[in-house]
């Protein structure tokens, strides 16, 4: 289950990245990104649908969840990926990017709705899974993390702003 989850996330995010590149570039690179997105879309849909189905089964059989609360985000995610396949084939990169973004969010929502309070599922014994309570940090660690975040978060925001400012004209230069 965990390996399939990892493969599904990698393939869906690779598709998301390919649709982003097809949206933001031009020329030969755009053609290659479109082709990659068209090739990845069916594989991402199949792998993610398998993962979503398995998540619904694990949530119901092993975690005692009702099927409907887990099935709703799973079906919405599968629908978003199906739309992404159609949109990437029709070369509507903006909508394909939005659909893959929704699919990425849907994978996470389905996983957390289905497996809460578990964070990491144990294969040999489901009862030994890592839970939210077991994964929580101590009070001192949270204080240290807060101080570090207060110091370094503004630096990250400034750096990202500078990077965005420097590369804001890049798509126009690629078109010429």
PDB file of C-alpha atoms in Angstrom:
ATOM      1  CA  UNK A   1       0.000   0.000   0.000  1.00  0.00           C
ATOM      2  CA  UNK A   2       2.744   2.441   0.946  1.00  0.00           C
ATOM      3  CA  UNK A   3       4.778   1.713  -2.190  1.00  0.00           C
ATOM      4  CA  UNK A   4       1.704   2.172  -4.394  1.00  0.00           C
ATOM      5  CA  UNK A   5       0.982   5.443  -2.582  1.00  0.00           C
ATOM      6  CA  UNK A   6       4.506   6.653  -3.337  1.00  0.00           C
ATOM      7  CA  UNK A   7       4.296   5.647  -6.997  1.00  0.00           C
ATOM      8  CA  UNK A   8       0.868   7.284  -7.358  1.00  0.00           C
ATOM      9  CA  UNK A   9       2.084  10.553  -5.843  1.00  0.00           C
ATOM     10  CA  UNK A  10       5.203  10.605  -8.037  1.00  0.00           C
ATOM     11  CA  UNK A  11       3.267   9.907 -11.243  1.00  0.00           C
ATOM     12  CA  UNK A  12       0.511  12.435 -10.473  1.00  0.00           C
ATOM     13  CA  UNK A  13       3.029  15.150  -9.607  1.00  0.00           C
ATOM     14  CA  UNK A  14       5.093  14.345 -12.708  1.00  0.00           C
ATOM     15  CA  UNK A  15       1.916  14.838 -14.746  1.00  0.00           C
ATOM     16  CA  UNK A  16       1.225  18.061 -12.870  1.00  0.00           C
ATOM     17  CA  UNK A  17       4.749  19.293 -13.639  1.00  0.00           C
ATOM     18  CA  UNK A  18       4.439  18.363 -17.316  1.00  0.00           C
ATOM     19  CA  UNK A  19       1.159  20.261 -17.632  1.00  0.00           C
ATOM     20  CA  UNK A  20       2.771  23.250 -15.919  1.00  0.00           C
ATOM     21  CA  UNK A  21       5.682  23.203 -18.358  1.00  0.00           C
ATOM     22  CA  UNK A  22       3.288  22.900 -21.298  1.00  0.00           C
ATOM     23  CA  UNK A  23       1.411  25.902 -19.935  1.00  0.00           C
ATOM     24  CA  UNK A  24       4.428  28.124 -19.263  1.00  0.00           C
ATOM     25  CA  UNK A  25       6.834  27.403 -22.142  1.00  0.00           C
ATOM     26  CA  UNK A  26       6.809  27.624 -25.916  1.00  0.00           C
ATOM     27  CA  UNK A  27       8.508  26.111 -28.925  1.00  0.00           C
ATOM     28  CA  UNK A  28      10.092  22.685 -28.954  1.00  0.00           C
ATOM     29  CA  UNK A  29      10.186  22.460 -25.173  1.00  0.00           C
ATOM     30  CA  UNK A  30       6.432  23.032 -25.018  1.00  0.00           C
ATOM     31  CA  UNK A  31       5.817  20.312 -27.611  1.00  0.00           C
ATOM     32  CA  UNK A  32       7.922  17.895 -25.558  1.00  0.00           C
ATOM     33  CA  UNK A  33       6.098  18.836 -22.346  1.00  0.00           C
ATOM     34  CA  UNK A  34       2.717  18.351 -24.042  1.00  0.00           C
ATOM     35  CA  UNK A  35       3.799  14.939 -25.303  1.00  0.00           C
ATOM     36  CA  UNK A  36       5.026  13.946 -21.859  1.00  0.00           C
ATOM     37  CA  UNK A  37       1.742  15.066 -20.294  1.00  0.00           C
ATOM     38  CA  UNK A  38      -0.273  13.099 -22.865  1.00  0.00           C
ATOM     39  CA  UNK A  39       1.813   9.969 -22.215  1.00  0.00           C
ATOM     40  CA  UNK A  40       1.734  10.323 -18.410  1.00  0.00           C
ATOM     41  CA  UNK A  41      -1.981  11.101 -18.084  1.00  0.00           C
ATOM     42  CA  UNK A  42      -3.365   7.575 -18.667  1.00  0.00           C
ATOM     43  CA  UNK A  43      -0.689   5.967 -16.471  1.00  0.00           C
ATOM     44  CA  UNK A  44      -1.293   8.496 -13.687  1.00  0.00           C
ATOM     45  CA  UNK A  45      -5.023   7.870 -13.868  1.00  0.00           C
ATOM     46  CA  UNK A  46      -4.647   4.089 -13.661  1.00  0.00           C
ATOM     47  CA  UNK A  47      -2.069   4.103 -10.849  1.00  0.00           C
ATOM     48  CA  UNK A  48      -3.923   6.750  -8.833  1.00  0.00           C
ATOM     49  CA  UNK A  49      -7.270   4.991  -9.317  1.00  0.00           C
ATOM     50  CA  UNK A  50      -5.727   1.778  -8.000  1.00  0.00           C
ATOM     51  CA  UNK A  51      -4.300   3.612  -5.011  1.00  0.00           C
ATOM     52  CA  UNK A  52      -7.592   5.383  -4.333  1.00  0.00           C
ATOM     53  CA  UNK A  53      -9.547   2.121  -4.516  1.00  0.00           C
ATOM     54  CA  UNK A  54      -7.091   0.431  -2.175  1.00  0.00           C
ATOM     55  CA  UNK A  55      -7.341   3.380   0.221  1.00  0.00           C
ATOM     56  CA  UNK A  56     -11.127   3.021   0.338  1.00  0.00           C
ATOM     57  CA  UNK A  57     -10.769  -0.711   1.051  1.00  0.00           C
ATOM     58  CA  UNK A  58      -8.145  -0.207   3.777  1.00  0.00           C
ATOM     59  CA  UNK A  59     -10.151   2.615   5.357  1.00  0.00           C
ATOM     60  CA  UNK A  60     -13.287   0.494   5.512  1.00  0.00           C
ATOM     61  CA  UNK A  61     -11.892  -2.941   6.370  1.00  0.00           C
ATOM     62  CA  UNK A  62      -8.919  -2.066   8.575  1.00  0.00           C
ATOM     63  CA  UNK A  63      -9.677   1.399   9.949  1.00  0.00           C
ATOM     64  CA  UNK A  64     -13.420   0.994  10.533  1.00  0.00           C
ATOM     65  CA  UNK A  65     -14.448   3.951   8.376  1.00  0.00           C
ATOM     66  CA  UNK A  66     -17.724   4.196   6.511  1.00  0.00           C
ATOM     67  CA  UNK A  67     -17.327   3.923   2.744  1.00  0.00           C
ATOM     68  CA  UNK A  68     -19.091   7.153   1.716  1.00  0.00           C
ATOM     69  CA  UNK A  69     -16.800   9.721   3.401  1.00  0.00           C
ATOM     70  CA  UNK A  70     -13.742   8.117   1.803  1.00  0.00           C
ATOM     71  CA  UNK A  71     -15.379   7.303  -1.521  1.00  0.00           C
ATOM     72  CA  UNK A  72     -16.474  10.896  -2.231  1.00  0.00           C
ATOM     73  CA  UNK A  73     -12.954  12.425  -2.420  1.00  0.00           C
ATOM     74  CA  UNK A  74     -11.659   9.267  -4.136  1.00  0.00           C
ATOM     75  CA  UNK A  75     -14.238   9.503  -6.931  1.00  0.00           C
ATOM     76  CA  UNK A  76     -13.700  13.269  -7.262  1.00  0.00           C
ATOM     77  CA  UNK A  77      -9.948  12.685  -7.581  1.00  0.00           C
ATOM     78  CA  UNK A  78     -10.411   9.966 -10.204  1.00  0.00           C
ATOM     79  CA  UNK A  79     -12.764  12.287 -12.114  1.00  0.00           C
ATOM     80  CA  UNK A  80     -10.200  15.108 -11.995  1.00  0.00           C
ATOM     81  CA  UNK A  81      -7.544  12.787 -13.411  1.00  0.00           C
ATOM     82  CA  UNK A  82      -9.917  11.584 -16.116  1.00  0.00           C
ATOM     83  CA  UNK A  83     -10.607  15.202 -17.070  1.00  0.00           C
ATOM     84  CA  UNK A  84      -6.846  15.825 -17.081  1.00  0.00           C
ATOM     85  CA  UNK A  85      -6.426  13.029 -19.650  1.00  0.00           C
ATOM     86  CA  UNK A  86      -9.074  14.556 -21.906  1.00  0.00           C
ATOM     87  CA  UNK A  87      -7.798  18.097 -21.425  1.00  0.00           C
ATOM     88  CA  UNK A  88      -4.181  17.201 -22.117  1.00  0.00           C
ATOM     89  CA  UNK A  89      -5.212  15.414 -25.304  1.00  0.00           C
ATOM     90  CA  UNK A  90      -7.195  18.459 -26.442  1.00  0.00           C
ATOM     91  CA  UNK A  91      -4.206  20.725 -25.586  1.00  0.00           C
ATOM     92  CA  UNK A  92      -6.021  22.816 -23.017  1.00  0.00           C
ATOM     93  CA  UNK A  93      -3.015  23.168 -20.737  1.00  0.00           C
ATOM     94  CA  UNK A  94      -4.563  25.623 -18.299  1.00  0.00           C
ATOM     95  CA  UNK A  95      -7.517  23.405 -17.497  1.00  0.00           C
ATOM     96  CA  UNK A  96      -5.314  20.285 -17.481  1.00  0.00           C
ATOM     97  CA  UNK A  97      -3.034  21.985 -14.950  1.00  0.00           C
ATOM     98  CA  UNK A  98      -6.039  22.854 -12.774  1.00  0.00           C
ATOM     99  CA  UNK A  99      -7.346  19.279 -13.016  1.00  0.00           C
ATOM    100  CA  UNK A 100      -3.999  17.769 -12.036  1.00  0.00           C
ATOM    101  CA  UNK A 101      -3.743  20.221  -9.138  1.00  0.00           C
ATOM    102  CA  UNK A 102      -7.166  19.142  -7.908  1.00  0.00           C
ATOM    103  CA  UNK A 103      -6.125  15.513  -8.316  1.00  0.00           C
ATOM    104  CA  UNK A 104      -3.001  16.070  -6.199  1.00  0.00           C
ATOM    105  CA  UNK A 105      -5.103  17.676  -3.479  1.00  0.00           C
ATOM    106  CA  UNK A 106      -7.639  14.862  -3.791  1.00  0.00           C
ATOM    107  CA  UNK A 107      -4.998  12.176  -3.235  1.00  0.00           C
ATOM    108  CA  UNK A 108      -3.993  13.763   0.056  1.00  0.00           C
ATOM    109  CA  UNK A 109      -7.582  14.380   1.165  1.00  0.00           C
ATOM    110  CA  UNK A 110      -8.602  10.786   0.393  1.00  0.00           C
ATOM    111  CA  UNK A 111      -5.607   9.430   2.261  1.00  0.00           C
ATOM    112  CA  UNK A 112      -6.189  11.532   5.377  1.00  0.00           C
ATOM    113  CA  UNK A 113      -9.963  11.080   5.432  1.00  0.00           C
ATOM    114  CA  UNK A 114      -9.568   7.337   5.090  1.00  0.00           C
ATOM    115  CA  UNK A 115      -6.689   6.687   7.459  1.00  0.00           C
ATOM    116  CA  UNK A 116      -7.027   9.318  10.199  1.00  0.00           C
ATOM    117  CA  UNK A 117      -5.699   9.126  12.962  1.00  0.00           C
ATOM    118  CA  UNK A 118      -2.967   7.066  11.290  1.00  0.00           C
ATOM    119  CA  UNK A 119      -0.080   8.906   9.630  1.00  0.00           C
ATOM    120  CA  UNK A 120       1.917   5.916   8.412  1.00  0.00           C
ATOM    121  CA  UNK A 121       0.349   2.492   7.955  1.00  0.00           C
ATOM    122  CA  UNK A 122       2.191  -0.560   9.303  1.00  0.00           C
ATOM    123  CA  UNK A 123       2.064  -3.540   6.983  1.00  0.00           C
ATOM    124  CA  UNK A 124       2.588  -6.523   9.273  1.00  0.00           C
ATOM    125  CA  UNK A 125       0.233  -5.269  11.987  1.00  0.00           C
ATOM    126  CA  UNK A 126      -2.191  -2.407  11.355  1.00  0.00           C
ATOM    127  CA  UNK A 127      -2.365  -1.746  15.101  1.00  0.00           C
ATOM    128  CA  UNK A 128       1.326  -0.729  15.069  1.00  0.00           C
ATOM    129  CA  UNK A 129       0.732   2.119  12.620  1.00  0.00           C
ATOM    130  CA  UNK A 130       2.141   5.545  13.423  1.00  0.00           C
ATOM    131  CA  UNK A 131      -0.679   7.757  14.684  1.00  0.00           C
ATOM    132  CA  UNK A 132      -1.084  11.508  15.044  1.00  0.00           C
ATOM    133  CA  UNK A 133      -0.480  11.253  18.780  1.00  0.00           C
ATOM    134  CA  UNK A 134       2.680   9.148  18.358  1.00  0.00           C
ATOM    135  CA  UNK A 135       4.043  11.461  15.650  1.00  0.00           C
ATOM    136  CA  UNK A 136       3.514  14.711  17.575  1.00  0.00           C
ATOM    137  CA  UNK A 137       6.573  16.700  18.632  1.00  0.00           C
ATOM    138  CA  UNK A 138       7.295  17.660  22.198  1.00  0.00           C
ATOM    139  CA  UNK A 139       6.748  21.136  23.626  1.00  0.00           C
ATOM    140  CA  UNK A 140      10.446  22.120  23.573  1.00  0.00           C
ATOM    141  CA  UNK A 141      10.859  21.007  19.925  1.00  0.00           C
ATOM    142  CA  UNK A 142       7.844  23.086  18.933  1.00  0.00           C
ATOM    143  CA  UNK A 143       9.329  26.148  20.651  1.00  0.00           C
ATOM    144  CA  UNK A 144      12.632  25.707  18.797  1.00  0.00           C
ATOM    145  CA  UNK A 145      10.853  25.188  15.465  1.00  0.00           C
ATOM    146  CA  UNK A 146       8.805  28.353  16.055  1.00  0.00           C
ATOM    147  CA  UNK A 147      11.908  30.458  16.689  1.00  0.00           C
ATOM    148  CA  UNK A 148      13.650  29.050  13.611  1.00  0.00           C
ATOM    149  CA  UNK A 149      10.542  29.632  11.479  1.00  0.00           C
ATOM    150  CA  UNK A 150      10.205  33.233  12.657  1.00  0.00           C
ATOM    151  CA  UNK A 151      13.824  33.886  11.690  1.00  0.00           C
ATOM    152  CA  UNK A 152      14.045  32.001   8.385  1.00  0.00           C
ATOM    153  CA  UNK A 153      10.520  32.251   6.897  1.00  0.00           C
ATOM    154  CA  UNK A 154      10.931  35.945   5.988  1.00  0.00           C
ATOM    155  CA  UNK A 155      14.259  35.101   4.330  1.00  0.00           C
ATOM    156  CA  UNK A 156      12.587  32.395   2.232  1.00  0.00           C
ATOM    157  CA  UNK A 157       9.791  34.768   1.227  1.00  0.00           C
ATOM    158  CA  UNK A 158      12.313  37.445   0.229  1.00  0.00           C
ATOM    159  CA  UNK A 159      14.350  34.954  -1.794  1.00  0.00           C
ATOM    160  CA  UNK A 160      11.267  33.589  -3.570  1.00  0.00           C
ATOM    161  CA  UNK A 161      10.092  37.131  -4.329  1.00  0.00           C
ATOM    162  CA  UNK A 162      13.496  38.000  -5.771  1.00  0.00           C
ATOM    163  CA  UNK A 163      13.507  34.806  -7.872  1.00  0.00           C
ATOM    164  CA  UNK A 164      10.025  35.540  -9.170  1.00  0.00           C
ATOM    165  CA  UNK A 165      11.074  39.101 -10.001  1.00  0.00           C
ATOM    166  CA  UNK A 166      14.177  37.956 -11.892  1.00  0.00           C
ATOM    167  CA  UNK A 167      12.368  35.311 -13.933  1.00  0.00           C
ATOM    168  CA  UNK A 168       9.093  37.175 -14.538  1.00  0.00           C
ATOM    169  CA  UNK A 169       9.971  37.855 -18.193  1.00  0.00           C
ATOM    170  CA  UNK A 170      11.306  34.372 -18.981  1.00  0.00           C
ATOM    171  CA  UNK A 171       8.203  33.116 -20.861  1.00  0.00           C
ATOM    172  CA  UNK A 172       8.279  36.168 -23.146  1.00  0.00           C
ATOM    173  CA  UNK A 173      11.954  35.616 -23.953  1.00  0.00           C
ATOM    174  CA  UNK A 174      11.286  31.954 -24.787  1.00  0.00           C
ATOM    175  CA  UNK A 175       8.586  32.906 -27.275  1.00  0.00           C
ATOM    176  CA  UNK A 176      10.899  35.128 -29.360  1.00  0.00           C
TER     177      UNK A 176
END
